[in-house]
Coordinates of C-alpha atoms and ligand atoms in Angstrom, one line a residue:
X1 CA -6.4 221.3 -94.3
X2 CA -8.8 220.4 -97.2
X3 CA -9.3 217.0 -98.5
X4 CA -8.4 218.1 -102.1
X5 CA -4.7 219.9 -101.2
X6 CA -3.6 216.3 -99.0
X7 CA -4.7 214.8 -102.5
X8 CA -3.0 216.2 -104.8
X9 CA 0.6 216.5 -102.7
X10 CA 0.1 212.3 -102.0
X11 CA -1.1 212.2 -105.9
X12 CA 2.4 214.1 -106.8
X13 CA 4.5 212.3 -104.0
X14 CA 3.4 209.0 -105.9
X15 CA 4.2 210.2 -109.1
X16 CA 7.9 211.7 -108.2
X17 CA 8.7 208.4 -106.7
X18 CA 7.3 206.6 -109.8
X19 CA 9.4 209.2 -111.7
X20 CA 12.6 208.4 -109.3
X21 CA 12.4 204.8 -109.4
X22 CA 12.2 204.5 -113.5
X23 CA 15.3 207.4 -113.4
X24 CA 17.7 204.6 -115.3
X25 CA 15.1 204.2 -118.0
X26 CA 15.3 208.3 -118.6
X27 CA 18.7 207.7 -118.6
X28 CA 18.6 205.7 -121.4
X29 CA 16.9 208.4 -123.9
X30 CA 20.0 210.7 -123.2
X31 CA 22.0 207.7 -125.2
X32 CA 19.8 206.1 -127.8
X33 CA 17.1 208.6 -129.7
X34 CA 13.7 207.6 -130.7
X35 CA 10.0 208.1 -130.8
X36 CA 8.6 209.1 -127.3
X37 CA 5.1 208.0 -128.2
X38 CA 1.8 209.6 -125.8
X39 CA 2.1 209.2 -122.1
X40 CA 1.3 206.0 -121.2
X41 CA 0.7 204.2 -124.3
X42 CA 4.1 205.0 -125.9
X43 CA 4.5 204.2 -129.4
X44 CA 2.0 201.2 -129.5
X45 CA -1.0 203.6 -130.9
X46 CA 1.4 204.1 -134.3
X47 CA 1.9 200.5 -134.3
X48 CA -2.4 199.9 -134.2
X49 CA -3.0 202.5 -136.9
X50 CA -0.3 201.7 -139.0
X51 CA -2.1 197.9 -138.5
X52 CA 1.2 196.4 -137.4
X53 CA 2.9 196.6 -140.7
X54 CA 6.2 195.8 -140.1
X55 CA 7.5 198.9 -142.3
X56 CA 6.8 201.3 -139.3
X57 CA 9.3 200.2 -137.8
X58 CA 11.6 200.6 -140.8
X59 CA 10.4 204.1 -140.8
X60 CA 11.4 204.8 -137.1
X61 CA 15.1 203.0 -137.9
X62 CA 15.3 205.1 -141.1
X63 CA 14.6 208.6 -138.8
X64 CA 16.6 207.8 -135.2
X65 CA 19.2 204.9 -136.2
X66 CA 19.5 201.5 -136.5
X67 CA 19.5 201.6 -133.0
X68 CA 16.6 203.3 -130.8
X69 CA 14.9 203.6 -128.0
X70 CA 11.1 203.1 -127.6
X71 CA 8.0 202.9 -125.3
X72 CA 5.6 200.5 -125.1
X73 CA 2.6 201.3 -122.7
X74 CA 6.1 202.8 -120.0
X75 CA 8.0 200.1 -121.1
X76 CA 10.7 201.0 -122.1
X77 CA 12.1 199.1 -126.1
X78 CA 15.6 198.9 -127.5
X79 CA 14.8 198.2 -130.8
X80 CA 18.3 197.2 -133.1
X81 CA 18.9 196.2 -136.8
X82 CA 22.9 196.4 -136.1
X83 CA 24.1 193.0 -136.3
X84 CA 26.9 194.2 -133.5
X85 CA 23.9 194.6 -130.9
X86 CA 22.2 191.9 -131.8
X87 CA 25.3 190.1 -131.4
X88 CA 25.6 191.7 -127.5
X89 CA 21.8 191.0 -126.9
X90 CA 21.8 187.0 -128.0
X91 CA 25.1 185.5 -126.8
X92 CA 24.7 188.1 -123.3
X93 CA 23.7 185.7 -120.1
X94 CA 21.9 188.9 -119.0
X95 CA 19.2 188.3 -122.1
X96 CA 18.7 184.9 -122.3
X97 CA 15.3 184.7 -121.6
X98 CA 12.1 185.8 -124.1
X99 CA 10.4 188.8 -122.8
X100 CA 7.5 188.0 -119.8
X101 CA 4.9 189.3 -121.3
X102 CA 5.1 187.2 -124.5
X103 CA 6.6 183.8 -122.5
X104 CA 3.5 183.8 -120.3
X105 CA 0.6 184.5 -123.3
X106 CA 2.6 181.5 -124.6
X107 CA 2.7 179.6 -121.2
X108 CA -0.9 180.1 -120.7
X109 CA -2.0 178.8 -124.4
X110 CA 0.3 176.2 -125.1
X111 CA 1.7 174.9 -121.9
X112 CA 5.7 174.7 -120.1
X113 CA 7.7 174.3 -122.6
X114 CA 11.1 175.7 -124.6
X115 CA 9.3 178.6 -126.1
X116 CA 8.5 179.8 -122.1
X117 CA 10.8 178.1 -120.0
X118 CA 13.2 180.2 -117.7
X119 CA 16.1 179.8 -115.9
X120 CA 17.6 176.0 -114.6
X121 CA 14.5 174.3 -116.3
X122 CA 15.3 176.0 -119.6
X123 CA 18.5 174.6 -119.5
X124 CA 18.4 171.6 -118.2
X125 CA 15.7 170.7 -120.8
X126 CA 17.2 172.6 -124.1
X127 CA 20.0 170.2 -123.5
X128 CA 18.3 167.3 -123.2
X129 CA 16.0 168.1 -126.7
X130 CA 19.1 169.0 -128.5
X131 CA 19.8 165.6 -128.9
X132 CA 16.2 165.3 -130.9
X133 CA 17.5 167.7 -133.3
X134 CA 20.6 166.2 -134.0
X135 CA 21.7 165.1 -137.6
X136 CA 21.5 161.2 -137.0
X137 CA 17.8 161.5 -135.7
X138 CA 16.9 164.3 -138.5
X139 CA 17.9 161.6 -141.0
X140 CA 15.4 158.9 -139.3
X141 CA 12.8 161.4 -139.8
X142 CA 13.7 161.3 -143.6
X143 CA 11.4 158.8 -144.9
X144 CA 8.3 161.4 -143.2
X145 CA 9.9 164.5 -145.0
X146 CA 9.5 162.6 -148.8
X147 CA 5.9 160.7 -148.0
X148 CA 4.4 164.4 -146.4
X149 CA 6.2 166.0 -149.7
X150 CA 4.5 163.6 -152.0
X151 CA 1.4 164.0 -150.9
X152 CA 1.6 167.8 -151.1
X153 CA 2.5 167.1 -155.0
X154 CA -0.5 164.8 -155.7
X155 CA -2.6 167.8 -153.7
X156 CA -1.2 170.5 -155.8
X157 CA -2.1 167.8 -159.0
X158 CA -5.8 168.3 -157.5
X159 CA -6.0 172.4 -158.1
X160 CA -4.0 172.0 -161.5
X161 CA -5.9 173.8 -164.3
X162 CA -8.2 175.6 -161.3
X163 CA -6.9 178.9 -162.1
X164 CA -4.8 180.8 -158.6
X165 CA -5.4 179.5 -155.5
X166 CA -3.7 180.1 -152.1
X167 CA -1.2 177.4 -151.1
X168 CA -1.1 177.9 -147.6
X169 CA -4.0 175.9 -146.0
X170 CA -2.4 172.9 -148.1
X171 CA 1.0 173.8 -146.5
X172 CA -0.3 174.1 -142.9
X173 CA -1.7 170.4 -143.6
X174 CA 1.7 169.4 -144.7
X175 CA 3.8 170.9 -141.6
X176 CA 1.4 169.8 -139.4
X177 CA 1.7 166.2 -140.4
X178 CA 5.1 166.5 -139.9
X179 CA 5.7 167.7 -136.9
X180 CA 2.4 165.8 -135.1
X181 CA 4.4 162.5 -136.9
X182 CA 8.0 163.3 -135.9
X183 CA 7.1 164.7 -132.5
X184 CA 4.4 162.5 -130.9
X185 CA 6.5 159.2 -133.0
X186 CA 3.4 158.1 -134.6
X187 CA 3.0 156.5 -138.0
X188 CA 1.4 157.9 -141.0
X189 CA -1.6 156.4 -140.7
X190 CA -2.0 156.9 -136.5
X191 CA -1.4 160.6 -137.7
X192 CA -4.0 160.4 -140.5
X193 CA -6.3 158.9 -137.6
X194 CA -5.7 161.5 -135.3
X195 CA -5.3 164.5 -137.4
X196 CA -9.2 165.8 -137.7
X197 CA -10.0 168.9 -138.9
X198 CA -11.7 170.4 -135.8
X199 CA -8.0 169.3 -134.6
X200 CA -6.3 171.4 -137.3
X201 CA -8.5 174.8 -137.0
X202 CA -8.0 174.7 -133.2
X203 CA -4.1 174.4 -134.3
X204 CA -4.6 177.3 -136.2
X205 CA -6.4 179.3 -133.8
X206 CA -3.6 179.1 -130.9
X207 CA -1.5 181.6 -132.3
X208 CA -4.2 183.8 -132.8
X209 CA -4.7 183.2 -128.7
X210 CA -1.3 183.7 -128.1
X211 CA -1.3 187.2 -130.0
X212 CA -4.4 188.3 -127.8
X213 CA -3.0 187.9 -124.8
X214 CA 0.4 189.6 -125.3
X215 CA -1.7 192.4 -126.5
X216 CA -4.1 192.2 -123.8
X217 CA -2.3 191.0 -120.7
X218 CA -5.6 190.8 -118.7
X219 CA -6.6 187.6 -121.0
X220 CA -3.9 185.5 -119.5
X221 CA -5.9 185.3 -116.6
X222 CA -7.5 181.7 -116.3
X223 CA -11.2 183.2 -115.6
X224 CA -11.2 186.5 -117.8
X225 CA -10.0 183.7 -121.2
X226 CA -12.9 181.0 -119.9
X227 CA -15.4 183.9 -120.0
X228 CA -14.3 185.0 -123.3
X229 CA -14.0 181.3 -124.6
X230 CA -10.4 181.9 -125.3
X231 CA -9.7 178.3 -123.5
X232 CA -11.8 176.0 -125.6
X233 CA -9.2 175.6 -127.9
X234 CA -6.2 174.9 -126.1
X235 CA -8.6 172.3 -124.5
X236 CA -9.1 170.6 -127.8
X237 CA -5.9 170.9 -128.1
X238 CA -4.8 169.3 -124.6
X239 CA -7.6 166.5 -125.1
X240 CA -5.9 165.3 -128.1
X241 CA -2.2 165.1 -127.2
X242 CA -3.3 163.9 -123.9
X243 CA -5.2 161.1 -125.2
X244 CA -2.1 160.3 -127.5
X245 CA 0.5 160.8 -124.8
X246 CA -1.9 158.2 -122.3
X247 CA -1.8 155.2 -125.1
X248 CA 1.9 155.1 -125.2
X249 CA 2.4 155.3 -121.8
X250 CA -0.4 152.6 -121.5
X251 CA 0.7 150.4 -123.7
X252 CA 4.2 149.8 -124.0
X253 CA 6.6 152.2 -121.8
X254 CA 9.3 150.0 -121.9
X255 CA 9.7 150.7 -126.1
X256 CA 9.7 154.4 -125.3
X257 CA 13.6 154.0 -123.7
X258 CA 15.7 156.9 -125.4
X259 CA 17.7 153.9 -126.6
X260 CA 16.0 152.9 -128.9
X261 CA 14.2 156.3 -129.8
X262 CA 15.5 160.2 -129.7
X263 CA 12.5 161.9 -130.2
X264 CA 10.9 164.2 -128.1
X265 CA 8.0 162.5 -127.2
X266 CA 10.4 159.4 -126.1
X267 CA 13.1 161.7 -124.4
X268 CA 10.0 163.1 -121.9
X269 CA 8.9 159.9 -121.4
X270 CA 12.3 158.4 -120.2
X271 CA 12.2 161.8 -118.1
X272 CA 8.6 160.9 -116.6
X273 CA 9.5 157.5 -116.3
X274 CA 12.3 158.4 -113.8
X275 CA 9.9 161.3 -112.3
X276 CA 11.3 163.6 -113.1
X277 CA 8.6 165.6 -115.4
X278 CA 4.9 165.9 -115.1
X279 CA 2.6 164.5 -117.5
X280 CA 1.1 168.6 -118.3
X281 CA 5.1 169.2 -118.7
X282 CA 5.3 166.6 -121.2
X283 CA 2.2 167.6 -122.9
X284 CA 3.1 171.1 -122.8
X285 CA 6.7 171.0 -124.6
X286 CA 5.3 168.3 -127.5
X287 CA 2.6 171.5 -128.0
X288 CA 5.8 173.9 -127.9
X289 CA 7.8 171.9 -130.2
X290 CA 4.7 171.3 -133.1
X291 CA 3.2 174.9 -132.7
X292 CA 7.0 176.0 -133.2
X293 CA 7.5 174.4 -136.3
X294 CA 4.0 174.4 -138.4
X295 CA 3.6 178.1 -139.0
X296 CA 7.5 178.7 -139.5
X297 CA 7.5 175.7 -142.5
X298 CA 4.5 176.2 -143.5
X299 CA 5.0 180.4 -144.4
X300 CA 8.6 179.5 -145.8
X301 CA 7.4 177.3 -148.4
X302 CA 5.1 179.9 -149.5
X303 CA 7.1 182.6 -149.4
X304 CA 9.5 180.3 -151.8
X305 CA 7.4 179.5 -154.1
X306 CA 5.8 183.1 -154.2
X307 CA 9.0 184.8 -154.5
X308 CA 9.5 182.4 -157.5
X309 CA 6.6 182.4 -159.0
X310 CA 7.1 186.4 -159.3
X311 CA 10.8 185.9 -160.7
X312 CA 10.5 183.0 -163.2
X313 CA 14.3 183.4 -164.2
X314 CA 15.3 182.3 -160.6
X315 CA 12.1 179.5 -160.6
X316 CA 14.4 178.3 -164.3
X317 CA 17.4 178.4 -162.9
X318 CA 16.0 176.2 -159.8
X319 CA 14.5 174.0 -162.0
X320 CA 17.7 173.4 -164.0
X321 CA 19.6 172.0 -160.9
X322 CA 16.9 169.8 -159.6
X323 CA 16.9 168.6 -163.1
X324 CA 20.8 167.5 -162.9
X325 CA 20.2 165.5 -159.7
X326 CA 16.4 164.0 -160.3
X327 CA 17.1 163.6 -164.2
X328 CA 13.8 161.7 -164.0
X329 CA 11.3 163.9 -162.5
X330 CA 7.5 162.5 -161.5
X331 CA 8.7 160.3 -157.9
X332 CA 11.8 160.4 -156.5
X333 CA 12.9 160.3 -153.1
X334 CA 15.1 163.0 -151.3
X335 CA 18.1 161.5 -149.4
X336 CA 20.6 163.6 -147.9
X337 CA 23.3 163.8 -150.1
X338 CA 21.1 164.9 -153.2
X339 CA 19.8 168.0 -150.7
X340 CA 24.2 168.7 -150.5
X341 CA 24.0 169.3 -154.0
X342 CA 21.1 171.8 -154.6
X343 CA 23.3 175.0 -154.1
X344 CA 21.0 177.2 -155.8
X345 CA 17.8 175.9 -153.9
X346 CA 20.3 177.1 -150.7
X347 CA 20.5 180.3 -152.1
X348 CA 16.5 180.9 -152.8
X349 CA 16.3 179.7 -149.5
X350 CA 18.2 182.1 -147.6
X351 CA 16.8 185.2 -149.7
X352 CA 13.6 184.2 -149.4
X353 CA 14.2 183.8 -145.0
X354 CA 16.2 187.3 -145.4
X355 CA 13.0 189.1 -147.1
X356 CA 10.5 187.1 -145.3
X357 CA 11.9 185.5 -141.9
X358 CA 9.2 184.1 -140.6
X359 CA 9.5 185.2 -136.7
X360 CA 10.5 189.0 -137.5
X361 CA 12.0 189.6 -134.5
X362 CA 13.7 188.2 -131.3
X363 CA 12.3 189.8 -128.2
X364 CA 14.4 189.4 -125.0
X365 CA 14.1 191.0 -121.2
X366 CA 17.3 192.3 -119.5
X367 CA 17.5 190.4 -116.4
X368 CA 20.3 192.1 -114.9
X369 CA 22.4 195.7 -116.2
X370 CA 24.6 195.0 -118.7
X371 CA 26.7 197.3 -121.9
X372 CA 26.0 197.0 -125.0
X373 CA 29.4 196.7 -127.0
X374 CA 28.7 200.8 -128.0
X375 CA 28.9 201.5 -124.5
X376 CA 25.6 202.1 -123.3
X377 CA 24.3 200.5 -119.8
X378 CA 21.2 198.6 -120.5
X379 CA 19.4 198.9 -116.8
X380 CA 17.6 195.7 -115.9
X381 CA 14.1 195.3 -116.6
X382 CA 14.4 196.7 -120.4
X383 CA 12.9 195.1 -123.3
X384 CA 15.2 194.2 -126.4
X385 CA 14.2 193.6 -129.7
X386 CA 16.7 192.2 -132.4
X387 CA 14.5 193.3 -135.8
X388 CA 15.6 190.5 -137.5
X389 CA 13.5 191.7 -140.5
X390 CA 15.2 194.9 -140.5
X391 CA 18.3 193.4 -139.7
X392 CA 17.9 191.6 -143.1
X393 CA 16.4 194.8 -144.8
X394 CA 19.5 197.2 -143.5
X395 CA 21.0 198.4 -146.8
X396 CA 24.3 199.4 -144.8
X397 CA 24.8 195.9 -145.0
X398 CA 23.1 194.3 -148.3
X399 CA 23.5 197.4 -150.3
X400 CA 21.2 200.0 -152.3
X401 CA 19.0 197.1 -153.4
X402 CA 18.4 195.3 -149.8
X403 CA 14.8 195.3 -150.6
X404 CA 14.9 193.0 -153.8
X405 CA 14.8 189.6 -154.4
X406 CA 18.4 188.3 -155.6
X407 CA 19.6 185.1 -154.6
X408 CA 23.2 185.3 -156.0
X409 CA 23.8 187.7 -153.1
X410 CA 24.1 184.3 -151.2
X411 CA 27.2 183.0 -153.4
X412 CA 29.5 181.9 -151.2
X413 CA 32.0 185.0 -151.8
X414 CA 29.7 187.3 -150.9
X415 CA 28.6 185.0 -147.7
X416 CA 32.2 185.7 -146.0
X417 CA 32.2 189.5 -145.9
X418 CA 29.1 189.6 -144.2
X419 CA 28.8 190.5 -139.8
X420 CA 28.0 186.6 -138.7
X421 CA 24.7 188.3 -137.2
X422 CA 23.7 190.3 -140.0
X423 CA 21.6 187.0 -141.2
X424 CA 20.0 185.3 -138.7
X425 CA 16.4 184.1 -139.9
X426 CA 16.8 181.0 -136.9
X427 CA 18.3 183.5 -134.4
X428 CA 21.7 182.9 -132.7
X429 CA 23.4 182.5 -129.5
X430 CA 22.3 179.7 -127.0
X431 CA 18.2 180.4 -126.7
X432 CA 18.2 180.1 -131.3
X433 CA 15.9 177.9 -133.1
X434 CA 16.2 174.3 -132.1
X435 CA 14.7 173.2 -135.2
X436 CA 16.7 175.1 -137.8
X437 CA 18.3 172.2 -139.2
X438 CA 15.1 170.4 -139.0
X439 CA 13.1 172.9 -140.8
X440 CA 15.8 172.6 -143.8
X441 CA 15.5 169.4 -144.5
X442 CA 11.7 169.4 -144.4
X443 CA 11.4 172.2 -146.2
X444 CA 13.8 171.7 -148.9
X445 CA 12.5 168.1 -149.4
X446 CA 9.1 170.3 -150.4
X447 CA 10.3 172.5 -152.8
X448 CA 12.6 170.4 -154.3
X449 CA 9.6 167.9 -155.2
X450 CA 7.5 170.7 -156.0
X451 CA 9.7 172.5 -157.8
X452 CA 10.8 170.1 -160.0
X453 CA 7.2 168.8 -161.0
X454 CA 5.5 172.1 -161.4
X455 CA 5.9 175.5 -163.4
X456 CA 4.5 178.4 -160.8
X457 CA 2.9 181.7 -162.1
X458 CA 1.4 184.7 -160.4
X459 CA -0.5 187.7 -161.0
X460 CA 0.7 189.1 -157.8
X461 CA 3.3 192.0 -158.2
X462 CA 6.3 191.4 -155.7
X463 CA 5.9 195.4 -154.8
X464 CA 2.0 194.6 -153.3
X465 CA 4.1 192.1 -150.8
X466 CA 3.2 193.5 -146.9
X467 CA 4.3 192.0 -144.1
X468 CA 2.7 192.1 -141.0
X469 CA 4.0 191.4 -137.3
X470 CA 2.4 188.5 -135.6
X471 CA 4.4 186.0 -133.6
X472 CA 4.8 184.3 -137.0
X473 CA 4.9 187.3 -140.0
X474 CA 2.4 187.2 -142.0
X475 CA 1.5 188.8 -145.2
X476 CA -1.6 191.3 -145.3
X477 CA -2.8 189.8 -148.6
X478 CA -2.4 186.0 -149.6
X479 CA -0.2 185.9 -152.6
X480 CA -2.2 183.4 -155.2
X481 CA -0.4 180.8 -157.0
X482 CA -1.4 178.8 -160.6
X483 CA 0.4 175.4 -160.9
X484 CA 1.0 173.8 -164.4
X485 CA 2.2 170.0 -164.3
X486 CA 6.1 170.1 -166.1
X487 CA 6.5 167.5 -169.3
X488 CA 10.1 167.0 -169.1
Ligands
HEM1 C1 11.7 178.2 -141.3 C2 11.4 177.7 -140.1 C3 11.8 178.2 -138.8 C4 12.2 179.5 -138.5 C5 12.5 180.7 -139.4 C6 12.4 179.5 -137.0 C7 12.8 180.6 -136.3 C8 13.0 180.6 -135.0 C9 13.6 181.7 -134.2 C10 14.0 183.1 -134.8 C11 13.6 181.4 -132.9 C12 14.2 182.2 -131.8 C13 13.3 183.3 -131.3 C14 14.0 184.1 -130.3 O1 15.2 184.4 -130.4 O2 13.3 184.4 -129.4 C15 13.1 180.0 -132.8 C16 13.0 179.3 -131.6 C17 12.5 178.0 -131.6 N1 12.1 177.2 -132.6 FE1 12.2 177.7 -134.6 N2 12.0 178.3 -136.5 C18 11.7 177.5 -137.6 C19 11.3 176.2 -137.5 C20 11.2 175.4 -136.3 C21 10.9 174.0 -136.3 C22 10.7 173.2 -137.5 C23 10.9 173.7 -135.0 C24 10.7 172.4 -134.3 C25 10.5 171.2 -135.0 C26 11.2 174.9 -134.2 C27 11.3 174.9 -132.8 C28 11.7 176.1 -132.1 C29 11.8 176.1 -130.7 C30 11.3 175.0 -129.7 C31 12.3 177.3 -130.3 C32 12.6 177.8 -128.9 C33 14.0 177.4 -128.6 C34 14.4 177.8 -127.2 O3 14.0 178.8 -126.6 O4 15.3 177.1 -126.6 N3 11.4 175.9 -135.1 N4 12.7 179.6 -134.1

């Protein structure tokens, strides 16, 4: 027999049995509809041309259903803005863990930690970081929260009078500071020590890592990033927290007991003390935890003070209530209960994380079959995406005018008839944002201080505003702001 015939009956043999063993996936497009995409690449080519503007997505839920079926590369993607999957996907044991592809770009660029972790580790060491995040250590981290604010207000004093000029960079310095502070428990001044700005850009740049090598898997190899320089960053990066992490074990372990501290940095240590963690482990997670929250803070406040910028009756109305509880204006400080009473801050808040929620979606693997609550078998080894954007967006549940910017849709009346999953800007279920409370406080400390200091304008139209999938959503044009000091 010729060579070519044998060929092509092993070349189809192959392919039937590739065919056969991916028959549960085929399976799947007989119950959920959606784009089929180009053999083999699937629907990411729509995605690149469409420059990963998160509307494509809306387009596709618009045409096949809130709940679909799509292909990425022949992986197969439930994609869902029904608060009733989303509900199935994040309190499911099945789906508890971040999708591989993205856990090991992150694994590779920032280190073990929550955002990667799988399994018994992820467990064992959520619960022993929840206690960082609880209330009484939150409050510790108060007196960070107002000096980081007040230096973002005497920054903003600086560009007064400038003309527009994007907030952001000035916001990435202010989260940073924060989280390097509360995280690594160093003082202001240790952090103004440390905090360089060849440190900052290669902060900057991880993400930017991360994003490369979900897109290109190949990159997560160790060699393949060296060649390409992708790994002198996260080097940077290490060097630093190493050289922070050696002084205190160096110099005083026996003040780093959990007794006397909460935070993350002290929790590892007690861990590595007993050891029971690695030193890379402990490096890795304080990378996790401060990569987590400078993007996410640092893109809220902005959106906030965009969105009210563009909507001066809202910025008014905000104004008016931090003017009831800081009568005084110029330097106050925060403390908890005056945060209880800025309702209407809460509400910007929320519509501002419903439009713009920072990580658009949550992307999970199906580690064993399981149904969704509609009845359809999810086959192990699917990809599902809860669009929290779209979620948010979905005018069967925020009506005709999802898309626009209205705060009072958060009064409390309204709140109540809502699915408890139709807003979930810090995810739910057990794998949800460790830091949401955290990233309140903070952030509301900024705004209320800014806020009630400045008037905000803008040129910007709030129809130009494009958002754009990364890990953390970005918008395709930077928004510019004009600040004008307040008299009263
Ligand atoms: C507005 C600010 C923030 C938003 C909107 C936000 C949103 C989220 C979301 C949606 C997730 C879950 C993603 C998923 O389901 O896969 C998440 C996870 C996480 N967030 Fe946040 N986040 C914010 C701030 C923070 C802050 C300030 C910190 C830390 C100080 C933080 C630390 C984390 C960590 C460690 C995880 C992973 C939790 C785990 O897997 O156990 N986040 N965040």
């Amino acid at each position: 027999m010729p060579i070519s015939p044998i060929l092509c009956i092993a070349g189809l043999v192959v392919i039937i049995y590739f065919l056969w063993t991916r028959r549960r996936y085929y399976k799947l497009m007989l119950k959920l509809p959606g784009p089929l995409g180009l053999p083999f690449l699937g629907s990411a080519p729509d995605f690149i041309i469409n420059k990963f503007k998160m509307n494509q997505r809306t387009m596709y839920m618009d045409k096949y259903g809130s709940t679909l079926l799509t292909w990425i590369g022949i992986q197969p993607v439930i994609l869902s803005r029904d608060p009733k999957i989303a509900e199935d996907v994040l309190t499911s044991p099945q789906c508890l863990h971040r999708t591989s592809r993205v856990t090991k770009a992150i694994g590779s660029v920032l280190g073990p930690g929550l955002l990667s972790l799988k399994g018994t580790s992820w467990i064992k060491r959520r619960k022993l970081l929840n206690a960082s995040f609880k209330q009484n250590v939150l409050l510790s981290f108060l007196s960070i929260f107002n000096a980081e604010s007040r230096l973002l207000v005497s920054q903003i004093d600086s560009i007064v009078g400038q003309g527009e000029t994007d907030l952001l960079p000035q916001l990435v310095r202010w989260s940073f500071s924060i989280a390097h502070q509360t995280t690594l428990d160093i003082t202001q001044t240790e952090e103004r020590n440390l905090r360089t700005k060849a440190i900052l850009e290669s902060w900057a740049s991880l993400v930017n890592m991360i994003v490369i090598k979900v897109l290109i898997p190949f990159c997560q190899n160790n060699t393949v990033s060296n060649i390409f320089g992708l790994e002198e960053k996260t080097k940077k990066i290490n060097t630093h927290l190493s050289k922070i992490i050696d002084n205190k074990l160096l110099s005083k372990p026996e003040s780093y007991s959990v007794s006397t501290s909460k935070s993350v940095i002290c929790q590892l240590m007690e861990l590595y003390g007993k050891g029971k963690i690695s030193f890379e482990e402990i490096r890795g997670e304080c990378c996790n935890i401060i990569q987590a929250a400078i993007d996410t803070t640092s893109v809220t406040v902005n959106h906030n003070l965009i969105l009210l910028a563009m909507f001066p009756k809202y910025q008014e109305l905000v104004f008016e209530e931090l003017k009831g509880v800081f009568p005084a204006g110029g330097d106050f400080e925060v403390e908890h209960e005056d945060l209880q009473k800025l309702l209407y801050l809460d509400h910007v808040f929320n519509e501002t994380l419903r439009l713009f929620p920072p990580i658009p979606f949550s992307i999970r693997d199906a580690t064993e079959d399981f149904f969704l609550s509609n009845g359809v078998l999810v086959p192990k080894g699917v990809i599902l995406g809860i669009d929290i954007f779209n979620m948010h967006r979905n005018r069967d549940l925020w009506g005709h005018d999802a898309d626009s910017f209205n705060p009072d849709r958060f009064l409390a009346v309204d709140d109540r008839q809502r699915h408890p999953y139709a807003f979930i800007p810090f995810s739910k279920g057990r794998r949800n944002c460790i830091g949401w409370k955290y990233a309140q406080i903070s952030i509301k400390i900024a705004l209320a201080r800014v806020l009630r200091n400045f008037t905000i304008t803008t040129t910007f139209q709030y129809k130009d505003l494009v958002s754009v999938d990364n890990i953390v959503m970005k918008l395709n044009k930077p928004p510019l702001l004009n600040f004008k000091r307040r008299t009263s």
